[in-house]
Amino acid sequence: MATYAYRCPACGTFDETRPMGEAPERVACPRCAASSPRQWTAPLLAQMNPALRSALAREEKSQDAPEVVVRASGTTRR
Ligand SMILES: [Zn+2]
């Protein structure tokens, strides 16, 4: 299952949980039943704290391009 975001013109955004790849373009708003278009955003990324987002990006990057410490700071290389 995946969560998809929709935006009701009257009530604002809401989430619908649907099987992956089976989200319709429009669904009825759970509050007022108005036809609501799907939002093409990444809701979890938008809500995520920027520091956490950059930490996750850094973690993902480190899987194939780790940042390696060559020498301790303040020491000279011989
Ligand atoms: Zn509504």
PDB file of C-alpha atoms and ligand atoms in Angstrom:
ATOM      1  CA  MET A   1       0.000   0.000   0.000  1.00  0.00           C
ATOM      2  CA  ALA A   2       1.096   3.551  -0.677  1.00  0.00           C
ATOM      3  CA  THR A   3      -0.165   6.902   0.525  1.00  0.00           C
ATOM      4  CA  TYR A   4      -1.249   9.437  -2.092  1.00  0.00           C
ATOM      5  CA  ALA A   5      -2.065  13.084  -1.498  1.00  0.00           C
ATOM      6  CA  TYR A   6      -5.222  14.740  -2.842  1.00  0.00           C
ATOM      7  CA  ARG A   7      -6.457  18.297  -2.528  1.00  0.00           C
ATOM      8  CA  CYS A   8     -10.103  19.119  -1.986  1.00  0.00           C
ATOM      9  CA  PRO A   9     -10.925  22.623  -3.316  1.00  0.00           C
ATOM     10  CA  ALA A  10     -12.920  23.329  -0.118  1.00  0.00           C
ATOM     11  CA  CYS A  11     -11.216  21.313   2.661  1.00  0.00           C
ATOM     12  CA  GLY A  12      -7.573  21.208   1.625  1.00  0.00           C
ATOM     13  CA  THR A  13      -5.205  18.268   1.373  1.00  0.00           C
ATOM     14  CA  PHE A  14      -5.901  14.739   2.571  1.00  0.00           C
ATOM     15  CA  ASP A  15      -4.204  11.382   2.116  1.00  0.00           C
ATOM     16  CA  GLU A  16      -5.600   8.202   0.589  1.00  0.00           C
ATOM     17  CA  THR A  17      -4.006   4.813   1.088  1.00  0.00           C
ATOM     18  CA  ARG A  18      -4.191   2.693  -2.064  1.00  0.00           C
ATOM     19  CA  PRO A  19      -2.306  -0.237  -3.547  1.00  0.00           C
ATOM     20  CA  MET A  20       0.880   0.938  -5.294  1.00  0.00           C
ATOM     21  CA  GLY A  21       0.145   2.256  -8.793  1.00  0.00           C
ATOM     22  CA  GLU A  22      -3.649   2.206  -8.348  1.00  0.00           C
ATOM     23  CA  ALA A  23      -4.270   5.801  -7.333  1.00  0.00           C
ATOM     24  CA  PRO A  24      -6.957   7.453  -9.499  1.00  0.00           C
ATOM     25  CA  GLU A  25      -6.507  11.007 -10.826  1.00  0.00           C
ATOM     26  CA  ARG A  26      -9.457  12.214  -8.718  1.00  0.00           C
ATOM     27  CA  VAL A  27     -11.198  10.872  -5.615  1.00  0.00           C
ATOM     28  CA  ALA A  28     -14.127  12.089  -3.497  1.00  0.00           C
ATOM     29  CA  CYS A  29     -13.164  14.195  -0.483  1.00  0.00           C
ATOM     30  CA  PRO A  30     -13.777  12.199   2.742  1.00  0.00           C
ATOM     31  CA  ARG A  31     -15.462  15.259   4.341  1.00  0.00           C
ATOM     32  CA  CYS A  32     -17.571  16.909   1.628  1.00  0.00           C
ATOM     33  CA  ALA A  33     -17.382  14.345  -1.225  1.00  0.00           C
ATOM     34  CA  ALA A  34     -16.146  16.967  -3.695  1.00  0.00           C
ATOM     35  CA  SER A  35     -14.070  15.624  -6.584  1.00  0.00           C
ATOM     36  CA  SER A  36     -10.447  16.219  -5.543  1.00  0.00           C
ATOM     37  CA  PRO A  37      -7.410  16.036  -7.844  1.00  0.00           C
ATOM     38  CA  ARG A  38      -4.301  14.137  -6.935  1.00  0.00           C
ATOM     39  CA  GLN A  39      -1.303  16.177  -5.786  1.00  0.00           C
ATOM     40  CA  TRP A  40       1.969  15.410  -7.534  1.00  0.00           C
ATOM     41  CA  THR A  41       4.140  16.098  -4.546  1.00  0.00           C
ATOM     42  CA  ALA A  42       6.159  13.923  -2.227  1.00  0.00           C
ATOM     43  CA  PRO A  43       4.191  14.456   1.019  1.00  0.00           C
ATOM     44  CA  LEU A  44       6.688  12.728   3.283  1.00  0.00           C
ATOM     45  CA  LEU A  45       9.571  14.754   1.863  1.00  0.00           C
ATOM     46  CA  ALA A  46       7.638  18.009   2.175  1.00  0.00           C
ATOM     47  CA  GLN A  47       6.833  17.379   5.845  1.00  0.00           C
ATOM     48  CA  MET A  48      10.322  16.179   6.706  1.00  0.00           C
ATOM     49  CA  ASN A  49      12.617  18.349   8.776  1.00  0.00           C
ATOM     50  CA  PRO A  50      15.348  19.805   6.468  1.00  0.00           C
ATOM     51  CA  ALA A  51      18.168  18.553   8.739  1.00  0.00           C
ATOM     52  CA  LEU A  52      16.755  15.011   8.658  1.00  0.00           C
ATOM     53  CA  ARG A  53      16.278  15.213   4.884  1.00  0.00           C
ATOM     54  CA  SER A  54      19.919  16.218   4.338  1.00  0.00           C
ATOM     55  CA  ALA A  55      21.090  13.514   6.765  1.00  0.00           C
ATOM     56  CA  LEU A  56      19.130  10.882   4.823  1.00  0.00           C
ATOM     57  CA  ALA A  57      20.520  12.176   1.506  1.00  0.00           C
ATOM     58  CA  ARG A  58      24.032  11.996   2.964  1.00  0.00           C
ATOM     59  CA  GLU A  59      23.434   8.460   4.250  1.00  0.00           C
ATOM     60  CA  GLU A  60      22.191   7.359   0.831  1.00  0.00           C
ATOM     61  CA  LYS A  61      25.197   8.953  -0.894  1.00  0.00           C
ATOM     62  CA  SER A  62      27.596   7.238   1.535  1.00  0.00           C
ATOM     63  CA  GLN A  63      26.458   3.831   0.290  1.00  0.00           C
ATOM     64  CA  ASP A  64      28.398   4.223  -2.961  1.00  0.00           C
ATOM     65  CA  ALA A  65      30.591   7.291  -2.349  1.00  0.00           C
ATOM     66  CA  PRO A  66      31.572   7.380   1.336  1.00  0.00           C
ATOM     67  CA  GLU A  67      33.346  10.439   2.695  1.00  0.00           C
ATOM     68  CA  VAL A  68      36.626   9.096   4.046  1.00  0.00           C
ATOM     69  CA  VAL A  69      38.687  10.863   6.695  1.00  0.00           C
ATOM     70  CA  VAL A  70      42.268  10.721   5.447  1.00  0.00           C
ATOM     71  CA  ARG A  71      43.893  12.350   8.467  1.00  0.00           C
ATOM     72  CA  ALA A  72      42.836  13.866  11.756  1.00  0.00           C
ATOM     73  CA  SER A  73      42.364  17.623  11.688  1.00  0.00           C
ATOM     74  CA  GLY A  74      45.260  19.619  13.162  1.00  0.00           C
ATOM     75  CA  THR A  75      47.910  17.048  12.269  1.00  0.00           C
ATOM     76  CA  THR A  76      50.387  17.236   9.430  1.00  0.00           C
ATOM     77  CA  ARG A  77      50.946  14.389   7.055  1.00  0.00           C
ATOM     78  CA  ARG A  78      54.396  12.778   6.961  1.00  0.00           C
TER      79      ARG A  78
HETATM   80 ZN    ZN B   1     -13.816  18.515   0.922  1.00  0.00          ZN
END
